[in-house]
JSON list of C-alpha atoms in Angstrom, two decimals:
[
{"chain": "A", "resi": 1, "resn": "MET", "atom": "CA", "xyz": [70.52, 105.90, 87.28]},
{"chain": "A", "resi": 2, "resn": "ALA", "atom": "CA", "xyz": [73.60, 107.72, 88.66]},
{"chain": "A", "resi": 3, "resn": "PHE", "atom": "CA", "xyz": [77.02, 105.98, 88.63]},
{"chain": "A", "resi": 4, "resn": "ASP", "atom": "CA", "xyz": [77.81, 106.73, 92.16]},
{"chain": "A", "resi": 5, "resn": "ASN", "atom": "CA", "xyz": [75.25, 104.37, 93.70]},
{"chain": "A", "resi": 6, "resn": "PRO", "atom": "CA", "xyz": [75.25, 101.41, 96.25]},
{"chain": "A", "resi": 7, "resn": "THR", "atom": "CA", "xyz": [75.82, 98.67, 93.57]},
{"chain": "A", "resi": 8, "resn": "ASN", "atom": "CA", "xyz": [79.02, 100.37, 92.46]},
{"chain": "A", "resi": 9, "resn": "ALA", "atom": "CA", "xyz": [80.22, 100.99, 95.87]},
{"chain": "A", "resi": 10, "resn": "GLY", "atom": "CA", "xyz": [79.69, 97.52, 96.87]},
{"chain": "A", "resi": 11, "resn": "ARG", "atom": "CA", "xyz": [81.68, 96.41, 93.83]},
{"chain": "A", "resi": 12, "resn": "VAL", "atom": "CA", "xyz": [84.54, 98.64, 94.93]},
{"chain": "A", "resi": 13, "resn": "GLU", "atom": "CA", "xyz": [84.39, 97.24, 98.37]},
{"chain": "A", "resi": 14, "resn": "LYS", "atom": "CA", "xyz": [84.71, 93.65, 96.82]},
{"chain": "A", "resi": 15, "resn": "MET", "atom": "CA", "xyz": [87.72, 94.91, 94.80]},
{"chain": "A", "resi": 16, "resn": "ILE", "atom": "CA", "xyz": [89.41, 96.22, 97.85]},
{"chain": "A", "resi": 17, "resn": "GLU", "atom": "CA", "xyz": [88.70, 92.89, 99.68]},
{"chain": "A", "resi": 18, "resn": "ILE", "atom": "CA", "xyz": [90.24, 90.79, 96.94]},
{"chain": "A", "resi": 19, "resn": "LEU", "atom": "CA", "xyz": [93.25, 93.13, 96.95]},
{"chain": "A", "resi": 20, "resn": "GLY", "atom": "CA", "xyz": [93.59, 92.54, 100.42]},
{"chain": "A", "resi": 21, "resn": "HIS", "atom": "CA", "xyz": [93.73, 88.65, 100.04]},
{"chain": "A", "resi": 22, "resn": "ILE", "atom": "CA", "xyz": [96.29, 89.14, 97.34]},
{"chain": "A", "resi": 23, "resn": "ASP", "atom": "CA", "xyz": [98.27, 91.18, 99.73]},
{"chain": "A", "resi": 24, "resn": "LYS", "atom": "CA", "xyz": [98.16, 88.52, 102.40]},
{"chain": "A", "resi": 25, "resn": "SER", "atom": "CA", "xyz": [99.06, 86.09, 100.01]},
{"chain": "A", "resi": 26, "resn": "ALA", "atom": "CA", "xyz": [102.11, 87.90, 98.78]},
{"chain": "A", "resi": 27, "resn": "LYS", "atom": "CA", "xyz": [103.12, 88.58, 102.41]},
{"chain": "A", "resi": 28, "resn": "SER", "atom": "CA", "xyz": [102.78, 84.84, 103.51]},
{"chain": "A", "resi": 29, "resn": "ASN", "atom": "CA", "xyz": [104.60, 83.84, 100.14]},
{"chain": "A", "resi": 30, "resn": "ARG", "atom": "CA", "xyz": [107.25, 86.39, 100.58]},
{"chain": "A", "resi": 31, "resn": "ALA", "atom": "CA", "xyz": [106.67, 87.54, 97.17]},
{"chain": "A", "resi": 32, "resn": "SER", "atom": "CA", "xyz": [108.92, 90.19, 95.74]},
{"chain": "A", "resi": 33, "resn": "GLN", "atom": "CA", "xyz": [107.80, 93.63, 94.72]},
{"chain": "A", "resi": 34, "resn": "SER", "atom": "CA", "xyz": [108.58, 92.79, 91.08]},
{"chain": "A", "resi": 35, "resn": "VAL", "atom": "CA", "xyz": [106.48, 89.48, 91.16]},
{"chain": "A", "resi": 36, "resn": "ILE", "atom": "CA", "xyz": [103.59, 91.46, 92.80]},
{"chain": "A", "resi": 37, "resn": "ALA", "atom": "CA", "xyz": [103.90, 94.44, 90.20]},
{"chain": "A", "resi": 38, "resn": "THR", "atom": "CA", "xyz": [103.91, 91.96, 87.33]},
{"chain": "A", "resi": 39, "resn": "LEU", "atom": "CA", "xyz": [100.80, 90.27, 88.61]},
{"chain": "A", "resi": 40, "resn": "LEU", "atom": "CA", "xyz": [99.04, 93.42, 89.14]},
{"chain": "A", "resi": 41, "resn": "GLY", "atom": "CA", "xyz": [100.16, 94.85, 85.68]},
{"chain": "A", "resi": 42, "resn": "PRO", "atom": "CA", "xyz": [96.84, 93.97, 84.01]},
{"chain": "A", "resi": 43, "resn": "LEU", "atom": "CA", "xyz": [94.76, 95.48, 86.83]},
{"chain": "A", "resi": 44, "resn": "TRP", "atom": "CA", "xyz": [96.71, 98.59, 86.37]},
{"chain": "A", "resi": 45, "resn": "ASP", "atom": "CA", "xyz": [96.20, 98.59, 82.50]},
{"chain": "A", "resi": 46, "resn": "GLU", "atom": "CA", "xyz": [92.47, 98.17, 83.16]},
{"chain": "A", "resi": 47, "resn": "LEU", "atom": "CA", "xyz": [92.12, 101.03, 85.57]},
{"chain": "A", "resi": 48, "resn": "ALA", "atom": "CA", "xyz": [94.15, 103.10, 83.18]},
{"chain": "A", "resi": 49, "resn": "SER", "atom": "CA", "xyz": [91.79, 102.14, 80.26]},
{"chain": "A", "resi": 50, "resn": "VAL", "atom": "CA", "xyz": [88.78, 103.52, 82.36]},
{"chain": "A", "resi": 51, "resn": "GLY", "atom": "CA", "xyz": [90.34, 106.81, 83.07]},
{"chain": "A", "resi": 52, "resn": "VAL", "atom": "CA", "xyz": [91.73, 106.13, 86.60]},
{"chain": "A", "resi": 53, "resn": "PRO", "atom": "CA", "xyz": [95.24, 108.07, 86.88]},
{"chain": "A", "resi": 54, "resn": "VAL", "atom": "CA", "xyz": [97.84, 105.30, 87.34]},
{"chain": "A", "resi": 55, "resn": "PHE", "atom": "CA", "xyz": [101.50, 105.98, 88.13]},
{"chain": "A", "resi": 56, "resn": "ASP", "atom": "CA", "xyz": [103.47, 106.08, 85.07]},
{"chain": "A", "resi": 57, "resn": "SER", "atom": "CA", "xyz": [107.04, 107.31, 84.93]},
{"chain": "A", "resi": 58, "resn": "PRO", "atom": "CA", "xyz": [107.48, 110.47, 82.77]},
{"chain": "A", "resi": 59, "resn": "LYS", "atom": "CA", "xyz": [109.59, 110.33, 79.56]},
{"chain": "A", "resi": 60, "resn": "THR", "atom": "CA", "xyz": [112.66, 112.32, 79.10]},
{"chain": "A", "resi": 61, "resn": "GLU", "atom": "CA", "xyz": [112.71, 114.66, 75.99]},
{"chain": "A", "resi": 62, "resn": "GLU", "atom": "CA", "xyz": [116.31, 113.64, 75.03]},
{"chain": "A", "resi": 63, "resn": "THR", "atom": "CA", "xyz": [115.67, 109.76, 75.00]},
{"chain": "A", "resi": 64, "resn": "GLY", "atom": "CA", "xyz": [111.94, 109.21, 75.15]},
{"chain": "A", "resi": 65, "resn": "GLY", "atom": "CA", "xyz": [112.99, 106.66, 77.75]},
{"chain": "A", "resi": 66, "resn": "PRO", "atom": "CA", "xyz": [111.79, 106.97, 81.39]},
{"chain": "A", "resi": 67, "resn": "ALA", "atom": "CA", "xyz": [113.00, 109.73, 83.31]},
{"chain": "A", "resi": 68, "resn": "LEU", "atom": "CA", "xyz": [112.71, 107.97, 86.57]},
{"chain": "A", "resi": 69, "resn": "GLU", "atom": "CA", "xyz": [113.65, 104.24, 86.96]},
{"chain": "A", "resi": 70, "resn": "ILE", "atom": "CA", "xyz": [112.43, 102.17, 89.79]},
{"chain": "A", "resi": 71, "resn": "GLU", "atom": "CA", "xyz": [114.29, 99.12, 90.97]},
{"chain": "A", "resi": 72, "resn": "PHE", "atom": "CA", "xyz": [112.60, 96.57, 93.00]},
{"chain": "A", "resi": 73, "resn": "VAL", "atom": "CA", "xyz": [114.97, 94.95, 95.47]},
{"chain": "A", "resi": 74, "resn": "ASP", "atom": "CA", "xyz": [114.18, 91.25, 96.33]},
{"chain": "A", "resi": 75, "resn": "PRO", "atom": "CA", "xyz": [115.22, 90.83, 100.00]},
{"chain": "A", "resi": 76, "resn": "SER", "atom": "CA", "xyz": [115.39, 86.97, 99.63]},
{"chain": "A", "resi": 77, "resn": "PRO", "atom": "CA", "xyz": [115.16, 85.64, 103.04]},
{"chain": "A", "resi": 78, "resn": "LYS", "atom": "CA", "xyz": [118.21, 83.29, 103.92]},
{"chain": "A", "resi": 79, "resn": "PRO", "atom": "CA", "xyz": [117.17, 79.64, 104.49]},
{"chain": "A", "resi": 80, "resn": "GLN", "atom": "CA", "xyz": [116.51, 78.95, 108.04]},
{"chain": "A", "resi": 81, "resn": "MET", "atom": "CA", "xyz": [116.71, 75.73, 109.85]},
{"chain": "A", "resi": 82, "resn": "PRO", "atom": "CA", "xyz": [113.68, 75.02, 112.17]},
{"chain": "A", "resi": 83, "resn": "PRO", "atom": "CA", "xyz": [114.81, 76.03, 115.74]},
{"chain": "A", "resi": 84, "resn": "ARG", "atom": "CA", "xyz": [115.23, 73.43, 118.32]},
{"chain": "A", "resi": 85, "resn": "TRP", "atom": "CA", "xyz": [113.14, 73.27, 121.58]},
{"chain": "A", "resi": 86, "resn": "SER", "atom": "CA", "xyz": [116.42, 74.36, 123.39]},
{"chain": "A", "resi": 87, "resn": "ASP", "atom": "CA", "xyz": [116.66, 77.33, 120.98]},
{"chain": "A", "resi": 88, "resn": "ILE", "atom": "CA", "xyz": [113.23, 78.34, 121.51]},
{"chain": "A", "resi": 89, "resn": "ARG", "atom": "CA", "xyz": [113.32, 78.25, 125.30]},
{"chain": "A", "resi": 90, "resn": "ALA", "atom": "CA", "xyz": [116.41, 80.63, 125.05]},
{"chain": "A", "resi": 91, "resn": "MET", "atom": "CA", "xyz": [114.59, 82.88, 122.62]},
{"chain": "A", "resi": 92, "resn": "ILE", "atom": "CA", "xyz": [111.73, 83.06, 125.16]},
{"chain": "A", "resi": 93, "resn": "ALA", "atom": "CA", "xyz": [114.00, 83.76, 128.16]},
{"chain": "A", "resi": 94, "resn": "ASP", "atom": "CA", "xyz": [115.56, 86.73, 126.12]},
{"chain": "A", "resi": 95, "resn": "ALA", "atom": "CA", "xyz": [112.36, 88.02, 124.58]},
{"chain": "A", "resi": 96, "resn": "ASP", "atom": "CA", "xyz": [110.73, 91.24, 125.84]},
{"chain": "A", "resi": 97, "resn": "THR", "atom": "CA", "xyz": [106.93, 91.40, 126.84]},
{"chain": "A", "resi": 98, "resn": "ASP", "atom": "CA", "xyz": [105.84, 92.38, 123.57]},
{"chain": "A", "resi": 99, "resn": "GLU", "atom": "CA", "xyz": [107.46, 89.54, 121.56]},
{"chain": "A", "resi": 100, "resn": "LEU", "atom": "CA", "xyz": [106.29, 87.18, 124.18]},
{"chain": "A", "resi": 101, "resn": "LEU", "atom": "CA", "xyz": [102.73, 88.28, 123.57]},
{"chain": "A", "resi": 102, "resn": "LEU", "atom": "CA", "xyz": [103.18, 88.33, 119.98]},
{"chain": "A", "resi": 103, "resn": "ALA", "atom": "CA", "xyz": [104.33, 84.71, 120.24]},
{"chain": "A", "resi": 104, "resn": "LEU", "atom": "CA", "xyz": [101.48, 83.83, 122.53]},
{"chain": "A", "resi": 105, "resn": "ALA", "atom": "CA", "xyz": [98.88, 85.29, 119.92]},
{"chain": "A", "resi": 106, "resn": "ASN", "atom": "CA", "xyz": [100.52, 83.21, 117.05]},
{"chain": "A", "resi": 107, "resn": "ILE", "atom": "CA", "xyz": [100.49, 80.09, 119.07]},
{"chain": "A", "resi": 108, "resn": "GLY", "atom": "CA", "xyz": [96.72, 80.79, 119.87]},
{"chain": "A", "resi": 109, "resn": "ASP", "atom": "CA", "xyz": [95.84, 81.26, 116.20]},
{"chain": "A", "resi": 110, "resn": "GLN", "atom": "CA", "xyz": [97.36, 78.09, 115.26]},
{"chain": "A", "resi": 111, "resn": "LEU", "atom": "CA", "xyz": [95.62, 76.22, 117.87]},
{"chain": "A", "resi": 112, "resn": "ASP", "atom": "CA", "xyz": [92.24, 77.77, 116.81]},
{"chain": "A", "resi": 113, "resn": "LYS", "atom": "CA", "xyz": [93.01, 76.90, 113.14]},
{"chain": "A", "resi": 114, "resn": "ARG", "atom": "CA", "xyz": [93.82, 73.33, 114.24]},
{"chain": "A", "resi": 115, "resn": "ILE", "atom": "CA", "xyz": [90.76, 72.79, 116.49]},
{"chain": "A", "resi": 116, "resn": "HIS", "atom": "CA", "xyz": [88.48, 74.09, 113.67]},
{"chain": "A", "resi": 117, "resn": "ASP", "atom": "CA", "xyz": [90.00, 71.95, 111.13]},
{"chain": "A", "resi": 118, "resn": "MET", "atom": "CA", "xyz": [89.67, 68.91, 113.38]},
{"chain": "A", "resi": 119, "resn": "ARG", "atom": "CA", "xyz": [85.96, 69.74, 113.91]},
{"chain": "A", "resi": 120, "resn": "ALA", "atom": "CA", "xyz": [85.49, 70.48, 110.25]},
{"chain": "A", "resi": 121, "resn": "ALA", "atom": "CA", "xyz": [86.86, 67.02, 109.37]}
]
């Protein structure tokens, strides 16, 4: 049986799907790039062990150390107080149409989730 077959293609699709879940979790939890890189480190190692080329910074001849240094910047969000309703009304008054549509979509998603949760309970 050849390696390039539907079974292995399905396995790759599942890995991509799982990586999408990890990415979504990282975004919703505001994970820094360094935390994500640390978490995915074993995956990179496994990919390299099966012959998949992965990024590895080249070594300099003089020092044997990395020729390229990568610094991950952690843009830590500033703590924010939840807005008061009067603040929300002011933001809505100043928002452009795209921002209003995005807010409306987010509110609709939250309502759908809550309705679904209430029906499931």
